Every structure is written in structure tokens, then in C-alpha cells.
Amino acid sequence: MLTSEEKKAIISLIHRQVVPAIGCTEPIAVALCVAKAKETLGAVPEGIEINLSANILKNAMGVGIPGTGMTGLPIAVALGALIGRSELGLEVLQDCNKDAVESGKKYIAENRIRIKLKDDAPDKLYIEVVCRGGGHEAEARIATEHTNFVYLRKDGDVTLDKPISATKEVAKEDVTLTLKKVYEFATETDIEELRFILDAKKMNEAAAADGLRENFGHQLGKTLCSPLGRGIMGEGIFSKVLSATSCACDARMAGAMIPVMSNSGSGNQGICATMPVVVFAEENHNTEEETIRALIISNLTAIYIKQHLGTLSALCGCVVASTGSSCGITYLMGGTYEQTAFAVKNMIANLTGMICDGAKPSCALKLTSGVSTAVLSAMLAIQNKHVTSVEGIIDDDVDQSIRNLTEIGRRGMDDTDRFVLDIMTHKSK
């Protein structure tokens, strides 16, 4: 039985990790850091120097920037300097308009921006921005989480200097989760205390509708809804779950000027933890209360796994988020805690090792692979069928299975991460 203090701590954790974001969180976090450095400088900078960890650079190279029709970091940096407002967090570019984009293009053309890889970055999520202008210099740094400022200075005056190691320790001390705690919290907490999660449903449904309405990215969601898609996939729950999820991802990765509810610093993870559960609940005629509890299970499972994996890693985030959605779908099918654990084991046995090669339109394909596995895993779990401890990396203890997954993604795939970035930065144009 969870104590009232544990419940309060978990609700606080969800509120911190499930937040609105406009655009892919890596370039937006860079724009946020630029905006903060500019505000510290007190003027639009004459020049900007940026040093980034490999994972930030990888996830910011090929993704659309909302409201610009452009991809990549330079326009995000320019807009952060010109119209960014740091108090808006991951919605820092909310004020973007046509005039701002034109000014941003001019700013880029004047060669005011320098972006470099920081080989010795102290964290996989690390952003360092130095703005110069009017004889002054300002610096801002973000580390460990997309909105976590650890250093601020203007000239020689340092106003914030927070050790990154201390930041990590604080994050670990938030609340200690297990899958059992996730399930108990989601199923036993007063429903009125959980109703806030419906904001994620509403926001990500709007993104999915936008993706269906327009031609974004590779149009995977629209393709699944087309006569071709319906002819192959049918018009059942499965195809609707896949199409809604990929529509939202299509819109977000192409730079649609629409917010999504993120999870653990990723909009795609937020979409993947939300839309499959929402669509399944509607098609399965679950009650609102069941939908709310399933969304909590899904989102909190993703948060739990990311606590061990880290905000950024070589492992594709859809593996994490779709594991959450599989748990939520299992619950909507009438599943018990034991069957939810079966779903997790089925997911880990299948998707472990899917690489992250940056944020980009084709992420919709990976999300759809993850979500299709989520449904299959739930179908097996509800029949008490699951991958056992004699198979691969699965352990009898579901929490140990999760730790096996996260250790592979956090440490085991480090060389893979370096190879991926090397390939991405040395491709012939």
C-alpha cells in the first residue's frame, strides 16, 4: 500500500515529466539555452558559440523546427536569440511568425552562429551557449534534463553554478519506483487526483488530427488511413492505433506549430505513451476512469524506465514509451498486475536494441513498430503468455528485466552511439 507521501511525490514527478512541448525537444532545448543566454546578456547577441553533447547534436540535425518550414539547429538558434522567451520552457518559440523566420534566415546568413560537438561533454544531455555583444559576454548551460539550467554568467559574474553530479543525485532521489508501485498508484489513487492526464489526451489527439489533415513528413499516418492502408491493414483497432500514433509523430517531426504533451523530455515518447492507449480505450468502449488510469500506467511506466536509462541514450525512446502503452492497453483489456508485468517482458524481449539515429520524420516508422509490438505484447499477456527467464535478457523479476534493458541502452550501446553519430556527420551530401 502506497503512503500519501509517496502518492504526492509520484504526482509531482508526473507533473514534472509530462509537460507540453512545441517541436522536437533537443533543438528546442538549444533554443531555450540561447534565449536564456541572450536574456542574461541583455541584448540580441552579435555572435553565438554553441557546444553540444553528441546525443543533442544527433537529435537536432534532421528535425523540422515549428513554424519555419526549415530543419536543423541554425534556425532554432537564430529564433532563440531573436524571439525566444526562456520563461516558456519547451514552448520557448511560441512567438514564432513569418517575420521572425525571415529575420532568422538573415541572422544565419550573416554567419553569427558557430555550432560544435563537445567531445568531453559531462553528460549525454549537455548544451553550452556563449553569446557576445556590446563588449559583453553571457553564458548559459543546460544538463541532464532539457530545461535544467546548471550555469549562468555575464562576463565574470556567475549567478548560477550547479554541479551536474548533484543534479543527477537529486533526480535519483525523486521517488523510487517499481512496476508494482506504478500499477498500484494508477489503480488505487483517487481518480480526481489523476484527471490532469486528460490534458495529454486532448493535446496529442489534436496533433494526430493535424497530421491526418496535412501532408507532414513521410505521411505514414495518412498512408495507413488511405485505401491502400485500409486494404492491407483493415479498419480494426490495430490499424487505428497505429495510424493515430504515426499521424501525431508525422506532424511533430515535420515541425507543425502545435504543442504535444511530452514524456521524460520527449514529445515522441509522450505521443507513444498516450495515443495507443487513447485510441484503444475509445475502440474498446472503456470508461473515462479506465482511460485515465491506463494513461497513468503508460506514462508512469515510461518515466520509471527513463529514470534508469537516462534522458538521452543510444536506445530509441519508442522502446520505452511503447512499453508503457503496452501496460496501459493490457490494463484496458482487464489485465492484472501480473499480466502487466508479462507485457513488459514481452516488450523487452522484442524491441531491445533499436537504435536512436536522431530525431527526424522517419521516427514515425519506429513509433509504429513500437506500438504494433505493444499491442501484440498485450494480447499475449492477457492470455498469460510471456517470454520467460530462460530466454535472452528476461529475468523472472520484471524490475530486473527493466534494468537489463536500461543497462544495455545506457552503457552497452555506447559504441553504437558513437558509430551512429560518425555515420550521420560524415555522409556525402
Tab-separated table of C-alpha atoms in Angstrom, residues 267-428:
chain	number	residue	atom	x	y	z
A	267	GLY	CA	7.411	14.643	-27.471
A	268	ASN	CA	7.543	11.401	-29.420
A	269	GLN	CA	7.637	9.448	-26.167
A	270	GLY	CA	4.640	11.446	-24.986
A	271	ILE	CA	2.751	10.640	-28.187
A	272	CYS	CA	3.721	6.964	-27.977
A	273	ALA	CA	2.684	6.678	-24.328
A	274	THR	CA	-0.644	8.404	-24.979
A	275	MET	CA	-2.201	7.827	-28.390
A	276	PRO	CA	-2.238	3.989	-28.453
A	277	VAL	CA	-3.979	3.974	-25.065
A	278	VAL	CA	-6.454	6.694	-26.074
A	279	VAL	CA	-7.456	5.008	-29.329
A	280	PHE	CA	-7.664	1.523	-27.822
A	281	ALA	CA	-9.845	2.829	-24.984
A	282	GLU	CA	-12.240	4.506	-27.423
A	283	GLU	CA	-12.489	1.490	-29.688
A	284	ASN	CA	-12.818	-0.895	-26.735
A	285	HIS	CA	-15.509	1.329	-25.126
A	286	ASN	CA	-13.636	1.685	-21.854
A	287	THR	CA	-14.910	4.213	-19.325
A	288	GLU	CA	-13.272	7.583	-18.750
A	289	GLU	CA	-11.933	6.369	-15.422
A	290	GLU	CA	-10.367	3.310	-17.046
A	291	THR	CA	-8.835	5.540	-19.716
A	292	ILE	CA	-7.350	7.874	-17.103
A	293	ARG	CA	-5.861	5.016	-15.105
A	294	ALA	CA	-4.452	3.388	-18.254
A	295	LEU	CA	-2.829	6.693	-19.310
A	296	ILE	CA	-1.237	6.986	-15.873
A	297	ILE	CA	0.084	3.419	-16.077
A	298	SER	CA	1.517	4.089	-19.531
A	299	ASN	CA	3.126	7.454	-18.789
A	300	LEU	CA	4.448	6.475	-15.364
A	301	THR	CA	5.932	3.219	-16.688
A	302	ALA	CA	7.803	5.238	-19.316
A	303	ILE	CA	9.038	7.651	-16.620
A	304	TYR	CA	10.148	4.722	-14.462
A	305	ILE	CA	12.182	3.153	-17.270
A	306	LYS	CA	13.722	6.508	-18.231
A	307	GLN	CA	14.827	7.053	-14.629
A	308	HIS	CA	17.216	4.131	-15.133
A	309	LEU	CA	18.025	4.745	-18.800
A	310	GLY	CA	18.696	8.483	-18.696
A	311	THR	CA	17.080	11.302	-20.664
A	312	LEU	CA	19.097	10.572	-23.825
A	313	SER	CA	20.690	7.304	-24.902
A	314	ALA	CA	21.571	5.124	-27.879
A	315	LEU	CA	18.296	3.239	-27.372
A	316	CYS	CA	15.297	4.585	-29.290
A	317	GLY	CA	12.812	6.192	-26.902
A	318	CYS	CA	9.905	4.441	-28.590
A	319	VAL	CA	11.072	1.217	-26.907
A	320	VAL	CA	10.454	2.865	-23.537
A	321	ALA	CA	7.218	4.655	-24.375
A	322	SER	CA	5.623	1.760	-26.244
A	323	THR	CA	6.390	-0.482	-23.269
A	324	GLY	CA	4.324	1.969	-21.237
A	325	SER	CA	1.493	1.894	-23.754
A	326	SER	CA	1.526	-1.910	-23.773
A	327	CYS	CA	0.985	-1.818	-19.999
A	328	GLY	CA	-1.864	0.661	-20.437
A	329	ILE	CA	-3.506	-1.442	-23.131
A	330	THR	CA	-3.156	-4.577	-21.011
A	331	TYR	CA	-4.998	-2.774	-18.208
A	332	LEU	CA	-7.747	-1.694	-20.646
A	333	MET	CA	-8.147	-5.330	-21.650
A	334	GLY	CA	-8.883	-6.101	-17.994
A	335	GLY	CA	-5.363	-7.176	-17.135
A	336	THR	CA	-3.972	-7.699	-13.655
A	337	TYR	CA	-0.617	-6.505	-12.335
A	338	GLU	CA	0.879	-9.900	-13.161
A	339	GLN	CA	-0.323	-9.648	-16.747
A	340	THR	CA	1.033	-6.095	-16.979
A	341	ALA	CA	4.431	-7.484	-15.956
A	342	PHE	CA	4.070	-10.114	-18.679
A	343	ALA	CA	3.527	-7.335	-21.229
A	344	VAL	CA	6.733	-5.605	-20.116
A	345	LYS	CA	8.727	-8.817	-20.500
A	346	ASN	CA	7.284	-9.399	-23.966
A	347	MET	CA	8.239	-5.864	-24.997
A	348	ILE	CA	11.801	-6.083	-23.691
A	349	ALA	CA	12.302	-9.445	-25.386
A	350	ASN	CA	11.336	-7.941	-28.737
A	351	LEU	CA	12.442	-4.309	-29.082
A	352	THR	CA	15.683	-4.092	-27.089
A	353	GLY	CA	18.493	-2.816	-29.300
A	354	MET	CA	16.512	-0.497	-31.579
A	355	ILE	CA	18.960	2.322	-32.210
A	356	CYS	CA	18.294	6.038	-31.951
A	357	ASP	CA	19.730	7.716	-35.044
A	358	GLY	CA	18.388	11.166	-34.282
A	359	ALA	CA	15.046	12.920	-34.371
A	360	LYS	CA	13.599	13.107	-37.869
A	361	PRO	CA	10.436	12.399	-39.902
A	362	SER	CA	11.173	8.674	-40.108
A	363	CYS	CA	10.741	8.421	-36.324
A	364	ALA	CA	7.086	7.782	-37.215
A	365	LEU	CA	8.160	4.405	-38.588
A	366	LYS	CA	9.909	3.493	-35.342
A	367	LEU	CA	6.977	4.614	-33.225
A	368	THR	CA	4.670	2.472	-35.328
A	369	SER	CA	6.966	-0.538	-34.914
A	370	GLY	CA	6.968	0.022	-31.161
A	371	VAL	CA	3.210	0.444	-30.934
A	372	SER	CA	2.485	-2.620	-33.051
A	373	THR	CA	4.682	-4.619	-30.676
A	374	ALA	CA	2.846	-3.024	-27.741
A	375	VAL	CA	-0.471	-4.375	-28.962
A	376	LEU	CA	0.947	-7.836	-29.685
A	377	SER	CA	2.613	-7.956	-26.268
A	378	ALA	CA	-0.629	-7.004	-24.531
A	379	MET	CA	-2.561	-9.631	-26.496
A	380	LEU	CA	-0.163	-12.320	-25.317
A	381	ALA	CA	-0.036	-11.006	-21.757
A	382	ILE	CA	-3.811	-11.005	-21.279
A	383	GLN	CA	-3.699	-14.724	-22.118
A	384	ASN	CA	-0.888	-15.217	-19.567
A	385	LYS	CA	1.643	-15.855	-22.329
A	386	HIS	CA	5.048	-14.258	-21.872
A	387	VAL	CA	8.738	-14.589	-22.584
A	388	THR	CA	10.419	-16.472	-19.736
A	389	SER	CA	13.710	-16.159	-17.872
A	390	VAL	CA	15.303	-18.973	-19.886
A	391	GLU	CA	15.090	-16.701	-22.937
A	392	GLY	CA	17.629	-13.979	-23.599
A	393	ILE	CA	17.794	-10.994	-21.231
A	394	ILE	CA	14.456	-11.604	-19.500
A	395	ASP	CA	14.532	-12.239	-15.748
A	396	ASP	CA	11.815	-13.705	-13.527
A	397	ASP	CA	11.787	-10.331	-11.751
A	398	VAL	CA	10.200	-7.784	-14.099
A	399	ASP	CA	12.085	-4.891	-12.493
A	400	GLN	CA	15.372	-6.691	-13.119
A	401	SER	CA	14.274	-7.193	-16.736
A	402	ILE	CA	13.795	-3.426	-16.984
A	403	ARG	CA	17.258	-2.842	-15.502
A	404	ASN	CA	18.717	-5.282	-18.050
A	405	LEU	CA	17.107	-3.252	-20.825
A	406	THR	CA	18.322	0.085	-19.483
A	407	GLU	CA	21.893	-1.127	-18.856
A	408	ILE	CA	22.100	-2.239	-22.487
A	409	GLY	CA	20.784	1.146	-23.639
A	410	ARG	CA	22.789	3.211	-21.165
A	411	ARG	CA	26.189	1.500	-21.295
A	412	GLY	CA	26.128	-1.460	-23.654
A	413	MET	CA	25.248	0.635	-26.712
A	414	ASP	CA	27.775	3.455	-26.173
A	415	ASP	CA	29.951	2.296	-29.081
A	416	THR	CA	26.838	2.034	-31.239
A	417	ASP	CA	26.010	5.634	-30.365
A	418	ARG	CA	29.442	6.823	-31.497
A	419	PHE	CA	29.221	4.858	-34.746
A	420	VAL	CA	25.765	6.269	-35.493
A	421	LEU	CA	26.893	9.865	-34.954
A	422	ASP	CA	30.013	9.299	-37.047
A	423	ILE	CA	27.905	7.985	-39.919
A	424	MET	CA	25.429	10.877	-39.609
A	425	THR	CA	28.142	13.555	-39.609
A	426	HIS	CA	30.186	12.096	-42.474
A	427	LYS	CA	27.517	11.304	-45.028
A	428	SER	CA	28.126	12.585	-48.550
